[in-house]
Amino acid sequence: MSLLTRALQSGDEYLAAAVHPAVLPTQRQSLEKLLFATSRGKRQLAAAPYAPASLLEALASDDDPKVRIRVARNPSTPARALGRLAGGDASTALLSAIAAHKNAEPAILAVMQGMESPDIRAALCGNPKTPLKTLRALLPAATLAERKILAGNPNADAAMLRDLWDSGDIYVRAEVAAHPAAGPGLMDEAKRSLDPLVRRMLAANPAVTQDTLVALLSDPEAAVRAAAVRHLAPDDHAPERLASDPSSTVRRAEARHFTLPASAAARLAGDRDHWVRRWLARNPGTPDFVLRRLASDPESEVRRGVGRNRSCAVDLLRELAQDPVPWVRAGVALREDAPVDILHRLGEQSDIDVISAVGRNARTPPSILERIVRHENADVRRAVILNKRAPRSALEAVLEDPYPLNRALLARHPSLSFADLETMLRDPEPQVRFTAADALVKRPRPN
Amino acid sequence: MKILVPVKQISVVDEDFELRADGKDVDPDYLDTEANEWDDYSYEAALEIMEAADGDVEVVPVTVGPDDAEDVLRRCLAKGGDRGIRVWDDDLVDATPAAIAKVLAKVVAKEQPDLVFTGTLSSDRSFAQTGVSLAAELGWPHVAVVTGIDWKPGDPKATLKRELEGGLIEEVSVECPAVLTIQLGINTPRYASLRGVKQAKEKPVQEWSLADLGLTGAELAAGASFRVRRMYKPETGRAELIEGTTAEQAARLAAIINELRGAA
Amino acid sequence: MPVASFQSDVYEAAVLALAEARKPAVILFPHSVDTWGYAPAVAMRGGFGCATDVIDVKYDGGDLVAVRAVYAEKLHMEVDFPERETVVLTVRTNVFKPTEADGSPAVSEFAAPQTQARTEHITYIEPEQTGDVDISQAEYMLSVGRGVGEEENVEQFKELADSLGFTLGCSRPIADNGWLPKSRQVGQSGKTVVKCKVYVAMGISGSVQHMAGMKHVPSIIAINKDAEASIFTIAKYGVVGDMFEIAEELRGHFS
Ligand SMILES: Cc1cc2nc3c(=O)[nH]c(=O)nc-3n(C[C@H](O)[C@H](O)[C@H](O)COP(=O)(O)OP(=O)(O)OC[C@H]3O[C@@H](n4cnc5c(N)ncnc54)[C@H](O)[C@@H]3O)c2cc1C
């Protein structure tokens, strides 16, 4: 039986919703008769995060304004449907939802530029899809609050930013200082600003020059120095002196920098602020000898950080796999490069974070997964369900998992067979039926 | 030995809802139904006692609700128990907890359970009255907000835990038969197996009207403990949005956090 | 620690006898664990009107009107008590401001009736102190959701929580990914943060299941880039914005 027939015969709305995008327009109408039978059903679909674009598009022409506004607010609504909503008889609330929508076409947003509603204006000022010419049109009459939003819009250009800088308060200026389109003149002014907030935001500007960043590394304000190290390009060496900066904020930022002089790393490894050591432990640029030292740090989160560091050597992982703290061992168990014998050993432990991590690990051998998936704890079983590499043999035991969420997530698993998914179409939980139908629709049929 | 577990189908309001024409409740078109969360715990508590007693205890879920409230009984029966009871009458539409308690008292009189477990409250109206009102109507001892039960068939008393403000726990005993109102967290409610869900469809549900229980709508209406005048949307529904640039928002947030922390 | 233990039979009998003798128009109780256990019984046995968890009280002409919240606080409900001479109200704590002025009540004695309690106090047990953080006991929490993106990003929110002195929690996907221990998960299948006073939710959409564990918190602060996220419907304060930028800025205020 085709999914379409099955949906129509069973009257199952969840099947119908999943099948809708995959069938011909004429067939859609019969599904819509079922799906749009009640106004309550339509309202629910219009707001549903799982509603397919094709359905939202159909609902965009609904007579009920409550349905249309929900479509306009649904993040999955496609551009075409938004266009249709804007074209019809649209309330201010509806238009402001469209004006704020990330899928709205620039052309539709441009049409709204003359509207006076503060909600629509604010939404247009902030939408990254709003074209420059519309932003420009909004500027002259913009309130201070709107200027703040405009200063953060990625489409603003240097001329607009200049205007905003000259007319705005400190917060507007800080926003301008962080804008990649600010240009050399404004950036220079920002660099000389007496306000540390402006200098700090300048340091965060992706377009800031290397020279400026270097200058900011010696800023009298700790927060500015920290921001400057944070935004150094990964291959630019962080100055060694910052490893002994009096501010822990600066040392923490230094500890996160990829290209850290070995001597600085060695020094930071003994820092009394454990956050400095935690960041250092997670930094893939931290040299091996420092990671080894951090692997026996008294703070367990530092050791966990080493175990999660992609530069951590295998022998060190072996050591961390013996750590007395389960959360540290769980970090090792999550690593795809962990030797299989370690996964075997960790997979037999009792701590649920540890076994779940083994269950999630794409490299865990099927034999171990088959055991973990029978665990009495639903969270542990779900770890295997979420493991995209788990073979079907490891999933057999959870096809009838009593926990509905586990079945719903299982329905997305690529290793399930067609027959499995078809059985799931009769699940008592709507979410499971929808997901199974959705998976069937999206999968190419075997011949 | 028998444990009766009253369970309820609750209503959840949809966003941008409308009120009913009389203004006394939400338009049913904007209400969804669900099983009351507390009842998962009270039912689980009863099932645990049943399973420990190895055949000596019967667990019977009962609900006062319209046709579709049968779902909450099936949901229970999918986990265990052999039969359920549903009481309904159109006169019960806007019943107060006092009226529901009177109905349940009649069910207790027919069923003669040794214990009754209700949820502490139901999350739609949040009255937290039904269980204790039922006990009062029956003249039974009762303990509310129970977080631990030690009882086996034949015990004249049950030993209970009760959670007080601040996390302090009181251990108390109560003479049986008794009504207990069960608090969230007392156990880990199970999920029904797919087989259980299937089997539950076949289990008998007795349906009783008010007349079957020897009650009348007029009598219950006269005993209503309050009358609804109206419902309305309170002023402070939505979050106060903090505006401004990120730096400005963060500054304001920091001030709010400090104030909240200082005030607490 | 309570001085005398609560026995519903004794409390009920005493209040009922007093009501019988003095015929009050209203009996006010705090909406607390003990009164959940006997105020409705007093009303039922006395044939009184009753409203619980009351957040406002007023008179409309001669009618007493009580206001209470329903449907997860989304609506308020006004009730009255026709033909009831006495009404039991349990009032929500911390919504009525204490008056500055002292009253001058006439205090008289009343002998409580002898009652045989059918419940018996055994003992009090202090809640266990577990070694690991127990988020259900935390008063201040910062939780992160899927908005955090990847595991590497979790660390900076831990750092922020730490500098705020808040306990870090998370939504289910974060615990499922192994990025935070399962014991940190808030919600229906995780923990309910019963003691929490301030809850900062960052990059959490506000699913029913997550909210089940935290919607009761009096001060919820939500940070989400999607203005339509459901979490804003239960938040007291909301920030529509990027959680990373806010976190970066916020940290500056607490280091
Ligand atoms: C039976 C069952 C039990 C469940 N139990 C629980 C439970 O106990 N706890 C729980 O949490 N969930 C539980 N769930 C899962 C729940 O349904 C949701 O899937 C989950 O809560 C979603 O988590 P989230 O909000 O983190 O993610 P999402 O829903 O994906 O939301 C992420 C949010 O982050 C925002 N965001 C993204 N990037 C940024 C950014 N840079 N800045 C700011 N915001 C950003 C997005 O706008 C979005 O709102 C359960 C589900 C079921 C079916």
mmCIF file with all atom_site columns, N, CA and C in Angstrom, chain C residues 77-123:
data_model
loop_
_atom_site.group_PDB
_atom_site.id
_atom_site.type_symbol
_atom_site.label_atom_id
_atom_site.label_alt_id
_atom_site.label_comp_id
_atom_site.label_asym_id
_atom_site.label_entity_id
_atom_site.label_seq_id
_atom_site.pdbx_PDB_ins_code
_atom_site.Cartn_x
_atom_site.Cartn_y
_atom_site.Cartn_z
_atom_site.occupancy
_atom_site.B_iso_or_equiv
_atom_site.pdbx_formal_charge
_atom_site.auth_seq_id
_atom_site.auth_comp_id
_atom_site.auth_asym_id
_atom_site.auth_atom_id
_atom_site.pdbx_PDB_model_num
ATOM 1   N N  . MET C 1 77  ? -8.586  33.494 37.205 1.00 0.00 ? 77  MET C N  1
ATOM 2   C CA . MET C 1 77  ? -9.968  33.066 37.355 1.00 0.00 ? 77  MET C CA 1
ATOM 3   C C  . MET C 1 77  ? -10.521 33.780 38.587 1.00 0.00 ? 77  MET C C  1
ATOM 4   N N  . GLU C 1 78  ? -11.680 34.422 38.415 1.00 0.00 ? 78  GLU C N  1
ATOM 5   C CA . GLU C 1 78  ? -12.306 35.109 39.543 1.00 0.00 ? 78  GLU C CA 1
ATOM 6   C C  . GLU C 1 78  ? -13.443 34.250 40.048 1.00 0.00 ? 78  GLU C C  1
ATOM 7   N N  . VAL C 1 79  ? -13.457 33.998 41.343 1.00 0.00 ? 79  VAL C N  1
ATOM 8   C CA . VAL C 1 79  ? -14.540 33.173 41.876 1.00 0.00 ? 79  VAL C CA 1
ATOM 9   C C  . VAL C 1 79  ? -15.238 33.900 43.028 1.00 0.00 ? 79  VAL C C  1
ATOM 10  N N  . ASP C 1 80  ? -16.521 33.565 43.238 1.00 0.00 ? 80  ASP C N  1
ATOM 11  C CA . ASP C 1 80  ? -17.199 34.044 44.442 1.00 0.00 ? 80  ASP C CA 1
ATOM 12  C C  . ASP C 1 80  ? -17.910 32.864 45.094 1.00 0.00 ? 80  ASP C C  1
ATOM 13  N N  . PHE C 1 81  ? -18.601 33.144 46.186 1.00 0.00 ? 81  PHE C N  1
ATOM 14  C CA . PHE C 1 81  ? -19.084 32.046 47.026 1.00 0.00 ? 81  PHE C CA 1
ATOM 15  C C  . PHE C 1 81  ? -20.521 32.289 47.442 1.00 0.00 ? 81  PHE C C  1
ATOM 16  N N  . PRO C 1 82  ? -21.453 32.200 46.478 1.00 0.00 ? 82  PRO C N  1
ATOM 17  C CA . PRO C 1 82  ? -22.836 32.546 46.811 1.00 0.00 ? 82  PRO C CA 1
ATOM 18  C C  . PRO C 1 82  ? -23.361 31.681 47.966 1.00 0.00 ? 82  PRO C C  1
ATOM 19  N N  . GLU C 1 83  ? -24.037 32.348 48.849 1.00 0.00 ? 83  GLU C N  1
ATOM 20  C CA . GLU C 1 83  ? -24.721 31.686 49.971 1.00 0.00 ? 83  GLU C CA 1
ATOM 21  C C  . GLU C 1 83  ? -23.800 30.960 50.946 1.00 0.00 ? 83  GLU C C  1
ATOM 22  N N  . ARG C 1 84  ? -22.535 31.321 50.951 1.00 0.00 ? 84  ARG C N  1
ATOM 23  C CA . ARG C 1 84  ? -21.651 30.715 51.953 1.00 0.00 ? 84  ARG C CA 1
ATOM 24  C C  . ARG C 1 84  ? -21.371 31.744 53.027 1.00 0.00 ? 84  ARG C C  1
ATOM 25  N N  . GLU C 1 85  ? -21.661 31.374 54.277 1.00 0.00 ? 85  GLU C N  1
ATOM 26  C CA . GLU C 1 85  ? -21.409 32.330 55.361 1.00 0.00 ? 85  GLU C CA 1
ATOM 27  C C  . GLU C 1 85  ? -19.945 32.384 55.713 1.00 0.00 ? 85  GLU C C  1
ATOM 28  N N  . THR C 1 86  ? -19.275 31.267 55.500 1.00 0.00 ? 86  THR C N  1
ATOM 29  C CA . THR C 1 86  ? -17.849 31.222 55.804 1.00 0.00 ? 86  THR C CA 1
ATOM 30  C C  . THR C 1 86  ? -17.104 30.723 54.574 1.00 0.00 ? 86  THR C C  1
ATOM 31  N N  . VAL C 1 87  ? -15.957 31.353 54.325 1.00 0.00 ? 87  VAL C N  1
ATOM 32  C CA . VAL C 1 87  ? -15.168 30.970 53.158 1.00 0.00 ? 87  VAL C CA 1
ATOM 33  C C  . VAL C 1 87  ? -13.733 30.691 53.591 1.00 0.00 ? 87  VAL C C  1
ATOM 34  N N  . VAL C 1 88  ? -13.199 29.565 53.127 1.00 0.00 ? 88  VAL C N  1
ATOM 35  C CA . VAL C 1 88  ? -11.797 29.223 53.385 1.00 0.00 ? 88  VAL C CA 1
ATOM 36  C C  . VAL C 1 88  ? -10.967 29.686 52.191 1.00 0.00 ? 88  VAL C C  1
ATOM 37  N N  . LEU C 1 89  ? -9.943  30.482 52.467 1.00 0.00 ? 89  LEU C N  1
ATOM 38  C CA . LEU C 1 89  ? -9.042  30.886 51.387 1.00 0.00 ? 89  LEU C CA 1
ATOM 39  C C  . LEU C 1 89  ? -7.616  30.484 51.770 1.00 0.00 ? 89  LEU C C  1
ATOM 40  N N  . THR C 1 90  ? -6.901  29.844 50.865 1.00 0.00 ? 90  THR C N  1
ATOM 41  C CA . THR C 1 90  ? -5.467  29.665 51.105 1.00 0.00 ? 90  THR C CA 1
ATOM 42  C C  . THR C 1 90  ? -4.772  30.626 50.161 1.00 0.00 ? 90  THR C C  1
ATOM 43  N N  . VAL C 1 91  ? -3.917  31.468 50.713 1.00 0.00 ? 91  VAL C N  1
ATOM 44  C CA . VAL C 1 91  ? -3.332  32.520 49.885 1.00 0.00 ? 91  VAL C CA 1
ATOM 45  C C  . VAL C 1 91  ? -1.876  32.223 49.564 1.00 0.00 ? 91  VAL C C  1
ATOM 46  N N  . ARG C 1 92  ? -1.515  32.520 48.334 1.00 0.00 ? 92  ARG C N  1
ATOM 47  C CA . ARG C 1 92  ? -0.153  32.277 47.865 1.00 0.00 ? 92  ARG C CA 1
ATOM 48  C C  . ARG C 1 92  ? 0.820   33.134 48.660 1.00 0.00 ? 92  ARG C C  1
ATOM 49  N N  . THR C 1 93  ? 1.927   32.551 49.044 1.00 0.00 ? 93  THR C N  1
ATOM 50  C CA . THR C 1 93  ? 2.900   33.308 49.825 1.00 0.00 ? 93  THR C CA 1
ATOM 51  C C  . THR C 1 93  ? 3.627   34.295 48.913 1.00 0.00 ? 93  THR C C  1
ATOM 52  N N  . ASN C 1 94  ? 4.065   35.407 49.508 1.00 0.00 ? 94  ASN C N  1
ATOM 53  C CA . ASN C 1 94  ? 4.845   36.434 48.808 1.00 0.00 ? 94  ASN C CA 1
ATOM 54  C C  . ASN C 1 94  ? 4.105   37.222 47.742 1.00 0.00 ? 94  ASN C C  1
ATOM 55  N N  . VAL C 1 95  ? 2.770   37.144 47.690 1.00 0.00 ? 95  VAL C N  1
ATOM 56  C CA . VAL C 1 95  ? 2.099   38.051 46.749 1.00 0.00 ? 95  VAL C CA 1
ATOM 57  C C  . VAL C 1 95  ? 1.435   39.218 47.479 1.00 0.00 ? 95  VAL C C  1
ATOM 58  N N  . PHE C 1 96  ? 1.086   39.026 48.739 1.00 0.00 ? 96  PHE C N  1
ATOM 59  C CA . PHE C 1 96  ? 0.504   40.133 49.508 1.00 0.00 ? 96  PHE C CA 1
ATOM 60  C C  . PHE C 1 96  ? 1.625   40.797 50.305 1.00 0.00 ? 96  PHE C C  1
ATOM 61  N N  . LYS C 1 97  ? 1.724   42.099 50.172 1.00 0.00 ? 97  LYS C N  1
ATOM 62  C CA . LYS C 1 97  ? 2.769   42.819 50.922 1.00 0.00 ? 97  LYS C CA 1
ATOM 63  C C  . LYS C 1 97  ? 2.345   42.949 52.384 1.00 0.00 ? 97  LYS C C  1
ATOM 64  N N  . PRO C 1 98  ? 3.257   42.727 53.321 1.00 0.00 ? 98  PRO C N  1
ATOM 65  C CA . PRO C 1 98  ? 2.890   42.933 54.729 1.00 0.00 ? 98  PRO C CA 1
ATOM 66  C C  . PRO C 1 98  ? 2.604   44.416 54.976 1.00 0.00 ? 98  PRO C C  1
ATOM 67  N N  . THR C 1 99  ? 1.629   44.710 55.828 1.00 0.00 ? 99  THR C N  1
ATOM 68  C CA . THR C 1 99  ? 1.350   46.118 56.102 1.00 0.00 ? 99  THR C CA 1
ATOM 69  C C  . THR C 1 99  ? 2.400   46.656 57.063 1.00 0.00 ? 99  THR C C  1
ATOM 70  N N  . GLU C 1 100 ? 2.614   47.956 56.965 1.00 0.00 ? 100 GLU C N  1
ATOM 71  C CA . GLU C 1 100 ? 3.581   48.606 57.840 1.00 0.00 ? 100 GLU C CA 1
ATOM 72  C C  . GLU C 1 100 ? 2.989   48.733 59.240 1.00 0.00 ? 100 GLU C C  1
ATOM 73  N N  . ALA C 1 101 ? 1.697   49.132 59.279 1.00 0.00 ? 101 ALA C N  1
ATOM 74  C CA . ALA C 1 101 ? 1.067   49.433 60.565 1.00 0.00 ? 101 ALA C CA 1
ATOM 75  C C  . ALA C 1 101 ? 0.761   48.156 61.351 1.00 0.00 ? 101 ALA C C  1
ATOM 76  N N  . ASP C 1 102 ? 0.896   48.216 62.643 1.00 0.00 ? 102 ASP C N  1
ATOM 77  C CA . ASP C 1 102 ? 0.503   47.103 63.495 1.00 0.00 ? 102 ASP C CA 1
ATOM 78  C C  . ASP C 1 102 ? -0.979  47.209 63.787 1.00 0.00 ? 102 ASP C C  1
ATOM 79  N N  . GLY C 1 103 ? -1.666  46.109 63.795 1.00 0.00 ? 103 GLY C N  1
ATOM 80  C CA . GLY C 1 103 ? -3.071  46.125 64.167 1.00 0.00 ? 103 GLY C CA 1
ATOM 81  C C  . GLY C 1 103 ? -3.161  46.064 65.695 1.00 0.00 ? 103 GLY C C  1
ATOM 82  N N  . SER C 1 104 ? -4.407  46.140 66.225 1.00 0.00 ? 104 SER C N  1
ATOM 83  C CA . SER C 1 104 ? -4.547  45.949 67.677 1.00 0.00 ? 104 SER C CA 1
ATOM 84  C C  . SER C 1 104 ? -5.645  44.934 67.930 1.00 0.00 ? 104 SER C C  1
ATOM 85  N N  . PRO C 1 105 ? -5.353  43.679 67.658 1.00 0.00 ? 105 PRO C N  1
ATOM 86  C CA . PRO C 1 105 ? -6.389  42.664 67.802 1.00 0.00 ? 105 PRO C CA 1
ATOM 87  C C  . PRO C 1 105 ? -6.688  42.381 69.263 1.00 0.00 ? 105 PRO C C  1
ATOM 88  N N  . ALA C 1 106 ? -7.938  42.034 69.519 1.00 0.00 ? 106 ALA C N  1
ATOM 89  C CA . ALA C 1 106 ? -8.282  41.541 70.848 1.00 0.00 ? 106 ALA C CA 1
ATOM 90  C C  . ALA C 1 106 ? -7.983  40.048 70.832 1.00 0.00 ? 106 ALA C C  1
ATOM 91  N N  . VAL C 1 107 ? -7.048  39.615 71.648 1.00 0.00 ? 107 VAL C N  1
ATOM 92  C CA . VAL C 1 107 ? -6.664  38.208 71.640 1.00 0.00 ? 107 VAL C CA 1
ATOM 93  C C  . VAL C 1 107 ? -7.384  37.485 72.772 1.00 0.00 ? 107 VAL C C  1
ATOM 94  N N  . SER C 1 108 ? -8.126  36.457 72.433 1.00 0.00 ? 108 SER C N  1
ATOM 95  C CA . SER C 1 108 ? -8.791  35.705 73.488 1.00 0.00 ? 108 SER C CA 1
ATOM 96  C C  . SER C 1 108 ? -8.439  34.237 73.345 1.00 0.00 ? 108 SER C C  1
ATOM 97  N N  . GLU C 1 109 ? -8.658  33.504 74.403 1.00 0.00 ? 109 GLU C N  1
ATOM 98  C CA . GLU C 1 109 ? -8.281  32.092 74.366 1.00 0.00 ? 109 GLU C CA 1
ATOM 99  C C  . GLU C 1 109 ? -9.439  31.237 73.898 1.00 0.00 ? 109 GLU C C  1
ATOM 100 N N  . PHE C 1 110 ? -9.092  30.106 73.332 1.00 0.00 ? 110 PHE C N  1
ATOM 101 C CA . PHE C 1 110 ? -10.133 29.193 72.882 1.00 0.00 ? 110 PHE C CA 1
ATOM 102 C C  . PHE C 1 110 ? -9.607  27.779 73.104 1.00 0.00 ? 110 PHE C C  1
ATOM 103 N N  . ALA C 1 111 ? -10.361 26.980 73.809 1.00 0.00 ? 111 ALA C N  1
ATOM 104 C CA . ALA C 1 111 ? -9.894  25.633 74.123 1.00 0.00 ? 111 ALA C CA 1
ATOM 105 C C  . ALA C 1 111 ? -10.169 24.711 72.945 1.00 0.00 ? 111 ALA C C  1
ATOM 106 N N  . ALA C 1 112 ? -9.117  24.158 72.389 1.00 0.00 ? 112 ALA C N  1
ATOM 107 C CA . ALA C 1 112 ? -9.302  23.242 71.262 1.00 0.00 ? 112 ALA C CA 1
ATOM 108 C C  . ALA C 1 112 ? -9.933  21.946 71.767 1.00 0.00 ? 112 ALA C C  1
ATOM 109 N N  . PRO C 1 113 ? -10.783 21.354 70.941 1.00 0.00 ? 113 PRO C N  1
ATOM 110 C CA . PRO C 1 113 ? -11.419 20.114 71.370 1.00 0.00 ? 113 PRO C CA 1
ATOM 111 C C  . PRO C 1 113 ? -10.409 18.970 71.422 1.00 0.00 ? 113 PRO C C  1
ATOM 112 N N  . GLN C 1 114 ? -10.689 18.020 72.257 1.00 0.00 ? 114 GLN C N  1
ATOM 113 C CA . GLN C 1 114 ? -9.865  16.804 72.315 1.00 0.00 ? 114 GLN C CA 1
ATOM 114 C C  . GLN C 1 114 ? -10.089 15.994 71.040 1.00 0.00 ? 114 GLN C C  1
ATOM 115 N N  . THR C 1 115 ? -9.024  15.661 70.376 1.00 0.00 ? 115 THR C N  1
ATOM 116 C CA . THR C 1 115 ? -9.188  14.898 69.138 1.00 0.00 ? 115 THR C CA 1
ATOM 117 C C  . THR C 1 115 ? -8.177  13.769 69.096 1.00 0.00 ? 115 THR C C  1
ATOM 118 N N  . GLN C 1 116 ? -8.618  12.630 68.673 1.00 0.00 ? 116 GLN C N  1
ATOM 119 C CA . GLN C 1 116 ? -7.717  11.505 68.491 1.00 0.00 ? 116 GLN C CA 1
ATOM 120 C C  . GLN C 1 116 ? -7.161  11.560 67.063 1.00 0.00 ? 116 GLN C C  1
ATOM 121 N N  . ALA C 1 117 ? -5.874  11.828 66.933 1.00 0.00 ? 117 ALA C N  1
ATOM 122 C CA . ALA C 1 117 ? -5.294  11.893 65.592 1.00 0.00 ? 117 ALA C CA 1
ATOM 123 C C  . ALA C 1 117 ? -5.089  10.500 65.033 1.00 0.00 ? 117 ALA C C  1
ATOM 124 N N  . ARG C 1 118 ? -5.408  10.351 63.774 1.00 0.00 ? 118 ARG C N  1
ATOM 125 C CA . ARG C 1 118 ? -5.211  9.052  63.128 1.00 0.00 ? 118 ARG C CA 1
ATOM 126 C C  . ARG C 1 118 ? -3.907  9.005  62.328 1.00 0.00 ? 118 ARG C C  1
ATOM 127 N N  . THR C 1 119 ? -3.167  10.097 62.444 1.00 0.00 ? 119 THR C N  1
ATOM 128 C CA . THR C 1 119 ? -1.811  10.078 61.882 1.00 0.00 ? 119 THR C CA 1
ATOM 129 C C  . THR C 1 119 ? -0.863  10.263 63.043 1.00 0.00 ? 119 THR C C  1
ATOM 130 N N  . GLU C 1 120 ? 0.366   9.834  62.853 1.00 0.00 ? 120 GLU C N  1
ATOM 131 C CA . GLU C 1 120 ? 1.333   9.941  63.939 1.00 0.00 ? 120 GLU C CA 1
ATOM 132 C C  . GLU C 1 120 ? 2.685   10.367 63.384 1.00 0.00 ? 120 GLU C C  1
ATOM 133 N N  . HIS C 1 121 ? 3.250   11.371 64.031 1.00 0.00 ? 121 HIS C N  1
ATOM 134 C CA . HIS C 1 121 ? 4.574   11.829 63.615 1.00 0.00 ? 121 HIS C CA 1
ATOM 135 C C  . HIS C 1 121 ? 5.613   10.799 64.023 1.00 0.00 ? 121 HIS C C  1
ATOM 136 N N  . ILE C 1 122 ? 6.525   10.483 63.142 1.00 0.00 ? 122 ILE C N  1
ATOM 137 C CA . ILE C 1 122 ? 7.602   9.564  63.518 1.00 0.00 ? 122 ILE C CA 1
ATOM 138 C C  . ILE C 1 122 ? 8.908   10.328 63.674 1.00 0.00 ? 122 ILE C C  1
ATOM 139 N N  . THR C 1 123 ? 9.330   10.991 62.609 1.00 0.00 ? 123 THR C N  1
ATOM 140 C CA . THR C 1 123 ? 10.595  11.723 62.718 1.00 0.00 ? 123 THR C CA 1
ATOM 141 C C  . THR C 1 123 ? 10.736  12.710 61.560 1.00 0.00 ? 123 THR C C  1
#
